[in-house]
mmCIF file of C-alpha atoms in Angstrom:
data_model
loop_
_atom_site.group_PDB
_atom_site.id
_atom_site.type_symbol
_atom_site.label_atom_id
_atom_site.label_comp_id
_atom_site.label_asym_id
_atom_site.label_seq_id
_atom_site.Cartn_x
_atom_site.Cartn_y
_atom_site.Cartn_z
ATOM 1 C CA MET A 1 13.147 -10.676 19.176
ATOM 2 C CA PRO A 2 10.190 -10.523 16.751
ATOM 3 C CA VAL A 3 11.137 -10.661 13.078
ATOM 4 C CA PRO A 4 10.324 -7.409 11.215
ATOM 5 C CA ALA A 5 7.522 -7.684 8.683
ATOM 6 C CA ILE A 6 9.639 -5.971 6.015
ATOM 7 C CA GLU A 7 13.300 -5.045 5.982
ATOM 8 C CA PHE A 8 15.453 -3.298 3.374
ATOM 9 C CA ARG A 9 19.159 -3.965 3.858
ATOM 10 C CA ASP A 10 21.478 -1.589 2.003
ATOM 11 C CA VAL A 11 19.442 -1.871 -1.200
ATOM 12 C CA CYS A 12 20.597 -0.448 -4.517
ATOM 13 C CA PHE A 13 18.546 -0.537 -7.711
ATOM 14 C CA ALA A 14 18.935 0.997 -11.166
ATOM 15 C CA ARG A 15 17.428 0.499 -14.587
ATOM 16 C CA PRO A 16 20.027 -0.652 -17.154
ATOM 17 C CA GLY A 17 22.177 2.241 -18.318
ATOM 18 C CA ARG A 18 20.515 4.762 -15.983
ATOM 19 C CA PRO A 19 21.420 6.334 -12.607
ATOM 20 C CA ARG A 20 20.452 4.554 -9.425
ATOM 21 C CA ILE A 21 16.845 4.880 -8.323
ATOM 22 C CA LEU A 22 17.692 3.548 -4.848
ATOM 23 C CA ASP A 23 21.107 4.153 -3.343
ATOM 24 C CA HIS A 24 22.073 2.058 -0.288
ATOM 25 C CA PHE A 25 18.552 2.195 1.122
ATOM 26 C CA SER A 26 17.880 0.617 4.540
ATOM 27 C CA LEU A 27 14.611 0.516 6.470
ATOM 28 C CA VAL A 28 12.752 -1.714 8.944
ATOM 29 C CA VAL A 29 8.949 -1.936 9.123
ATOM 30 C CA GLU A 30 7.604 -3.742 12.179
ATOM 31 C CA ALA A 31 4.523 -5.958 12.048
ATOM 32 C CA GLY A 32 1.286 -4.000 12.378
ATOM 33 C CA ASP A 33 2.848 -0.606 11.599
ATOM 34 C CA VAL A 34 1.658 1.835 8.943
ATOM 35 C CA LEU A 35 4.559 3.547 7.195
ATOM 36 C CA ALA A 36 4.015 6.359 4.707
ATOM 37 C CA LEU A 37 6.828 7.078 2.253
ATOM 38 C CA VAL A 38 6.703 10.606 0.887
ATOM 39 C CA GLY A 39 8.681 12.196 -1.898
ATOM 40 C CA ARG A 40 8.500 13.868 -5.254
ATOM 41 C CA SER A 41 7.929 11.917 -8.445
ATOM 42 C CA GLY A 42 11.023 9.883 -9.258
ATOM 43 C CA ALA A 43 12.190 9.617 -5.649
ATOM 44 C CA GLY A 44 11.942 5.818 -5.729
ATOM 45 C CA LYS A 45 8.678 5.243 -3.837
ATOM 46 C CA THR A 46 6.936 2.903 -6.301
ATOM 47 C CA THR A 47 10.205 1.060 -6.931
ATOM 48 C CA LEU A 48 10.332 0.212 -3.228
ATOM 49 C CA LEU A 49 6.881 -1.371 -3.372
ATOM 50 C CA LYS A 50 7.772 -3.415 -6.441
ATOM 51 C CA LEU A 51 10.864 -4.699 -4.666
ATOM 52 C CA VAL A 52 8.760 -5.873 -1.713
ATOM 53 C CA ASN A 53 6.523 -8.094 -3.847
ATOM 54 C CA ARG A 54 9.343 -9.136 -6.182
ATOM 55 C CA LEU A 55 8.125 -7.389 -9.300
ATOM 56 C CA LEU A 56 11.713 -6.121 -9.199
ATOM 57 C CA LEU A 57 14.908 -7.562 -7.703
ATOM 58 C CA PRO A 58 17.678 -5.456 -6.130
ATOM 59 C CA ASP A 59 21.067 -5.006 -7.765
ATOM 60 C CA GLU A 60 22.702 -4.981 -4.334
ATOM 61 C CA GLY A 61 21.476 -5.632 -0.809
ATOM 62 C CA ALA A 62 18.382 -7.559 0.195
ATOM 63 C CA ILE A 63 14.675 -7.131 0.919
ATOM 64 C CA LEU A 64 13.262 -9.446 3.563
ATOM 65 C CA VAL A 65 9.550 -10.208 3.980
ATOM 66 C CA GLU A 66 8.733 -12.045 7.209
ATOM 67 C CA GLY A 67 12.463 -12.615 7.653
ATOM 68 C CA ARG A 68 12.949 -14.239 4.244
ATOM 69 C CA ASP A 69 14.823 -12.743 1.288
ATOM 70 C CA THR A 70 12.418 -12.020 -1.571
ATOM 71 C CA ARG A 71 14.770 -13.913 -3.899
ATOM 72 C CA ASP A 72 14.068 -17.054 -1.856
ATOM 73 C CA TRP A 73 10.282 -16.704 -2.083
ATOM 74 C CA GLU A 74 8.296 -18.357 -4.852
ATOM 75 C CA PRO A 75 6.985 -15.182 -6.572
ATOM 76 C CA ILE A 76 3.286 -16.067 -6.685
ATOM 77 C CA ARG A 77 3.299 -17.253 -3.072
ATOM 78 C CA LEU A 78 4.966 -14.009 -1.998
ATOM 79 C CA ARG A 79 2.442 -11.858 -3.876
ATOM 80 C CA ARG A 80 -0.437 -13.666 -2.215
ATOM 81 C CA ARG A 81 1.096 -12.742 1.144
ATOM 82 C CA VAL A 82 1.270 -9.093 0.093
ATOM 83 C CA GLY A 83 -1.868 -7.161 -0.878
ATOM 84 C CA TYR A 84 -1.426 -4.371 -3.442
ATOM 85 C CA VAL A 85 -3.687 -1.324 -3.891
ATOM 86 C CA LEU A 86 -3.062 0.939 -6.895
ATOM 87 C CA GLN A 87 -4.206 4.475 -7.628
ATOM 88 C CA GLU A 88 -6.083 3.301 -10.707
ATOM 89 C CA VAL A 89 -7.429 0.262 -8.796
ATOM 90 C CA GLY A 90 -7.254 -2.072 -11.829
ATOM 91 C CA LEU A 91 -10.566 -3.855 -11.304
ATOM 92 C CA PHE A 92 -11.352 -6.457 -13.944
ATOM 93 C CA PRO A 93 -14.099 -4.797 -16.045
ATOM 94 C CA HIS A 94 -15.660 -8.095 -17.103
ATOM 95 C CA MET A 95 -16.096 -9.238 -13.481
ATOM 96 C CA SER A 96 -18.714 -8.214 -10.949
ATOM 97 C CA VAL A 97 -17.709 -6.619 -7.657
ATOM 98 C CA ALA A 98 -18.130 -10.009 -5.972
ATOM 99 C CA ASP A 99 -15.853 -11.748 -8.468
ATOM 100 C CA ASN A 100 -13.250 -8.981 -8.291
ATOM 101 C CA VAL A 101 -13.100 -9.150 -4.507
ATOM 102 C CA THR A 102 -12.824 -12.940 -4.337
ATOM 103 C CA VAL A 103 -10.369 -13.473 -7.195
ATOM 104 C CA VAL A 104 -7.384 -14.356 -4.987
ATOM 105 C CA PRO A 105 -9.299 -16.631 -2.563
ATOM 106 C CA ARG A 106 -10.667 -18.486 -5.604
ATOM 107 C CA LEU A 107 -7.134 -18.893 -6.954
ATOM 108 C CA GLU A 108 -6.271 -20.249 -3.520
ATOM 109 C CA ARG A 109 -9.120 -22.763 -3.979
ATOM 110 C CA TRP A 110 -11.247 -21.577 -1.100
ATOM 111 C CA ALA A 111 -14.492 -23.552 -0.768
ATOM 112 C CA ASP A 112 -17.749 -21.812 -1.744
ATOM 113 C CA ASP A 113 -19.045 -21.997 1.825
ATOM 114 C CA ARG A 114 -16.005 -19.948 2.880
ATOM 115 C CA LEU A 115 -16.087 -17.483 -0.027
ATOM 116 C CA GLY A 116 -19.636 -16.235 0.570
ATOM 117 C CA PRO A 117 -19.164 -15.178 4.206
ATOM 118 C CA ARG A 118 -15.762 -13.649 3.390
ATOM 119 C CA LEU A 119 -17.242 -11.560 0.568
ATOM 120 C CA HIS A 120 -20.036 -10.335 2.832
ATOM 121 C CA GLU A 121 -17.556 -9.491 5.596
ATOM 122 C CA LEU A 122 -15.240 -7.570 3.259
ATOM 123 C CA LEU A 123 -17.917 -5.480 1.567
ATOM 124 C CA GLU A 124 -19.368 -4.560 4.946
ATOM 125 C CA LEU A 125 -15.871 -3.707 6.160
ATOM 126 C CA VAL A 126 -15.252 -1.213 3.328
ATOM 127 C CA GLY A 127 -18.724 0.332 3.578
ATOM 128 C CA LEU A 128 -20.346 -1.248 0.507
ATOM 129 C CA PRO A 129 -23.477 -3.186 1.564
ATOM 130 C CA PRO A 130 -23.321 -6.553 -0.238
ATOM 131 C CA GLY A 131 -26.983 -6.500 -1.237
ATOM 132 C CA GLN A 132 -26.414 -3.257 -3.146
ATOM 133 C CA PHE A 133 -22.918 -3.745 -4.543
ATOM 134 C CA ALA A 134 -21.920 -7.414 -4.898
ATOM 135 C CA ALA A 135 -23.571 -7.840 -8.312
ATOM 136 C CA ARG A 136 -22.546 -4.467 -9.762
ATOM 137 C CA TRP A 137 -19.954 -3.994 -12.494
ATOM 138 C CA PRO A 138 -16.934 -1.711 -12.058
ATOM 139 C CA ASP A 139 -18.286 0.846 -14.562
ATOM 140 C CA GLU A 140 -21.366 1.237 -12.348
ATOM 141 C CA LEU A 141 -19.259 2.478 -9.432
ATOM 142 C CA SER A 142 -17.913 5.890 -8.504
ATOM 143 C CA GLY A 143 -14.173 6.407 -8.147
ATOM 144 C CA GLY A 144 -14.385 6.149 -4.377
ATOM 145 C CA GLN A 145 -16.447 2.965 -4.573
ATOM 146 C CA ARG A 146 -13.956 1.386 -6.977
ATOM 147 C CA GLN A 147 -11.159 2.255 -4.569
ATOM 148 C CA ARG A 148 -13.063 0.573 -1.727
ATOM 149 C CA VAL A 149 -13.464 -2.554 -3.864
ATOM 150 C CA GLY A 150 -9.727 -2.433 -4.584
ATOM 151 C CA VAL A 151 -8.955 -2.406 -0.864
ATOM 152 C CA ALA A 152 -11.382 -5.295 -0.259
ATOM 153 C CA ARG A 153 -9.730 -7.304 -3.044
ATOM 154 C CA ALA A 154 -6.245 -6.628 -1.683
ATOM 155 C CA ILE A 155 -7.103 -7.943 1.789
ATOM 156 C CA ALA A 156 -9.497 -10.726 0.710
ATOM 157 C CA ALA A 157 -7.099 -13.607 1.394
ATOM 158 C CA ASP A 158 -5.976 -11.933 4.646
ATOM 159 C CA PRO A 159 -2.373 -11.095 3.664
ATOM 160 C CA PRO A 160 -0.270 -9.791 6.557
ATOM 161 C CA VAL A 161 1.281 -7.029 4.412
ATOM 162 C CA LEU A 162 -0.502 -4.360 2.376
ATOM 163 C CA LEU A 163 1.191 -2.083 -0.169
ATOM 164 C CA MET A 164 -0.658 1.053 -1.282
ATOM 165 C CA ASP A 165 0.626 3.092 -4.228
ATOM 166 C CA GLU A 166 -0.951 6.579 -4.237
ATOM 167 C CA PRO A 167 -4.252 4.848 -3.384
ATOM 168 C CA PHE A 168 -6.330 8.002 -2.986
ATOM 169 C CA GLY A 169 -4.507 10.403 -5.294
ATOM 170 C CA ALA A 170 -7.093 10.423 -8.095
ATOM 171 C CA LEU A 171 -10.063 11.172 -5.826
ATOM 172 C CA ASP A 172 -11.728 14.454 -4.978
ATOM 173 C CA PRO A 173 -10.860 15.957 -1.551
ATOM 174 C CA LEU A 174 -14.115 14.978 0.168
ATOM 175 C CA THR A 175 -13.917 11.363 -1.025
ATOM 176 C CA ARG A 176 -10.258 11.218 -0.011
ATOM 177 C CA ALA A 177 -11.137 12.410 3.489
ATOM 178 C CA GLU A 178 -13.880 9.786 3.745
ATOM 179 C CA LEU A 179 -11.528 7.003 2.634
ATOM 180 C CA HIS A 180 -8.822 8.193 5.025
ATOM 181 C CA ALA A 181 -11.323 7.730 7.849
ATOM 182 C CA GLU A 182 -12.324 4.309 6.475
ATOM 183 C CA PHE A 183 -8.675 3.263 6.240
ATOM 184 C CA ARG A 184 -8.016 4.228 9.862
ATOM 185 C CA ARG A 185 -11.099 2.308 10.989
ATOM 186 C CA ILE A 186 -10.143 -0.803 8.981
ATOM 187 C CA GLN A 187 -6.535 -0.690 10.171
ATOM 188 C CA GLN A 188 -7.601 -0.356 13.796
ATOM 189 C CA ARG A 189 -9.485 -3.616 13.369
ATOM 190 C CA LEU A 190 -7.087 -5.606 11.155
ATOM 191 C CA ARG A 191 -3.623 -4.322 12.170
ATOM 192 C CA LYS A 192 -1.937 -5.084 8.865
ATOM 193 C CA THR A 193 1.623 -4.065 8.110
ATOM 194 C CA VAL A 194 1.117 -1.268 5.570
ATOM 195 C CA ILE A 195 3.417 0.776 3.351
ATOM 196 C CA ILE A 196 1.709 3.722 1.655
ATOM 197 C CA VAL A 197 3.525 5.813 -0.920
ATOM 198 C CA THR A 198 2.304 9.342 -1.549
ATOM 199 C CA HIS A 199 3.577 12.758 -2.551
ATOM 200 C CA ASP A 200 1.188 14.390 -0.039
ATOM 201 C CA MET A 201 2.673 14.996 3.416
ATOM 202 C CA GLY A 202 -0.769 15.831 4.825
ATOM 203 C CA GLU A 203 -2.039 12.403 3.743
ATOM 204 C CA ALA A 204 1.005 10.738 5.282
ATOM 205 C CA PHE A 205 0.379 12.443 8.623
ATOM 206 C CA ALA A 206 -3.311 11.471 8.476
ATOM 207 C CA LEU A 207 -2.710 7.757 7.889
ATOM 208 C CA ALA A 208 0.678 6.611 9.142
ATOM 209 C CA ASP A 209 2.368 5.649 12.387
ATOM 210 C CA ARG A 210 5.687 6.730 10.893
ATOM 211 C CA VAL A 211 6.578 8.926 7.933
ATOM 212 C CA GLY A 212 9.657 8.452 5.774
ATOM 213 C CA VAL A 213 10.896 11.093 3.342
ATOM 214 C CA LEU A 214 12.747 9.999 0.202
ATOM 215 C CA GLU A 215 14.862 12.070 -2.113
ATOM 216 C CA GLU A 216 16.949 10.712 -4.982
ATOM 217 C CA GLY A 217 16.734 7.163 -3.692
ATOM 218 C CA ARG A 218 17.829 7.906 -0.150
ATOM 219 C CA LEU A 219 15.869 7.991 3.094
ATOM 220 C CA ILE A 220 16.210 11.507 4.484
ATOM 221 C CA THR A 221 14.233 10.909 7.670
ATOM 222 C CA CYS A 222 11.836 8.343 9.110
ATOM 223 C CA ASP A 223 10.010 9.105 12.335
ATOM 224 C CA ARG A 224 6.696 9.832 14.013
ATOM 225 C CA ALA A 225 4.700 12.705 12.535
ATOM 226 C CA PRO A 226 5.574 15.325 15.206
ATOM 227 C CA ALA A 227 9.302 14.747 14.733
ATOM 228 C CA VAL A 228 9.024 14.946 10.947
ATOM 229 C CA ALA A 229 6.861 18.084 11.189
ATOM 230 C CA ALA A 230 9.536 19.725 13.348
ATOM 231 C CA SER A 231 12.370 18.899 10.920
ATOM 232 C CA THR A 232 14.543 21.780 9.760
ATOM 233 C CA ASP A 233 15.982 19.814 6.823
ATOM 234 C CA PRO A 234 15.187 21.907 3.707
ATOM 235 C CA ARG A 235 14.288 18.773 1.719
ATOM 236 C CA VAL A 236 11.649 17.911 4.311
ATOM 237 C CA ARG A 237 10.498 21.507 4.694
ATOM 238 C CA ARG A 238 9.667 21.713 0.974
ATOM 239 C CA LEU A 239 7.153 18.881 1.389
ATOM 240 C CA LEU A 240 5.771 20.353 4.603
ATOM 241 C CA ASP A 241 5.318 23.762 3.012
ATOM 242 C CA ALA A 242 3.227 22.163 0.247
ATOM 243 C CA ILE A 243 0.529 21.023 2.713
ATOM 244 C CA VAL A 244 -2.692 22.829 1.829
ATOM 245 C CA THR A 245 -4.247 24.824 4.675
ATOM 246 C CA VAL A 246 -7.624 26.532 4.754
ATOM 247 C CA PRO A 247 -7.282 30.352 4.899
ATOM 248 C CA ARG A 248 -8.601 31.999 8.070
ATOM 249 C CA ALA A 249 -11.508 34.414 7.663
#
């Protein structure tokens, strides 16, 4: 049997002196799958991502990455196996696009003759021609371009797992739609294991193989989009009813 890429086993987590954020949470993500986790603010979505790359440790239970408990991983080694894309991107303002994208491979001591082709490949992959964008600074880019650079940086060292925390939430609708299409194209080629957290059920349906719904630290449902869309659970229906539709003329 193949080992799951990520597994949560009966995980509990709370901040000191506060109620549990995650309450006996279990989930398996197979290699190459895209899972979208949807829920309102405070449901525990970002906490789950931070547990995967060991920015947080569980109070109870275990999180396994490639079959290995995160507590047994050396933290830096784990984080270089797990790409991370944030809503605010977090590009280094004093670095060019090229230097931002290649920061992890350089930390991994890649040779220059390997870095150059990888940079070219990544910028082409995310739709930013290297001749136009490699030497630019982050403040010379649009929001959508910065997000593309953030994706390129996250996958630069070819990590098998990619975590995406509201990656397109700050963008205008047209740019979001363009990046959704780019994400699907990139994923079709690379087949990473991806967890995306979002509060937008429409975005989850657009991007994911499976959709999980969280409420108060528990997994309400996790299934393919048609099954989730047909759910009669009122907690799921609230998120479905929030999907924006274009009025008919």
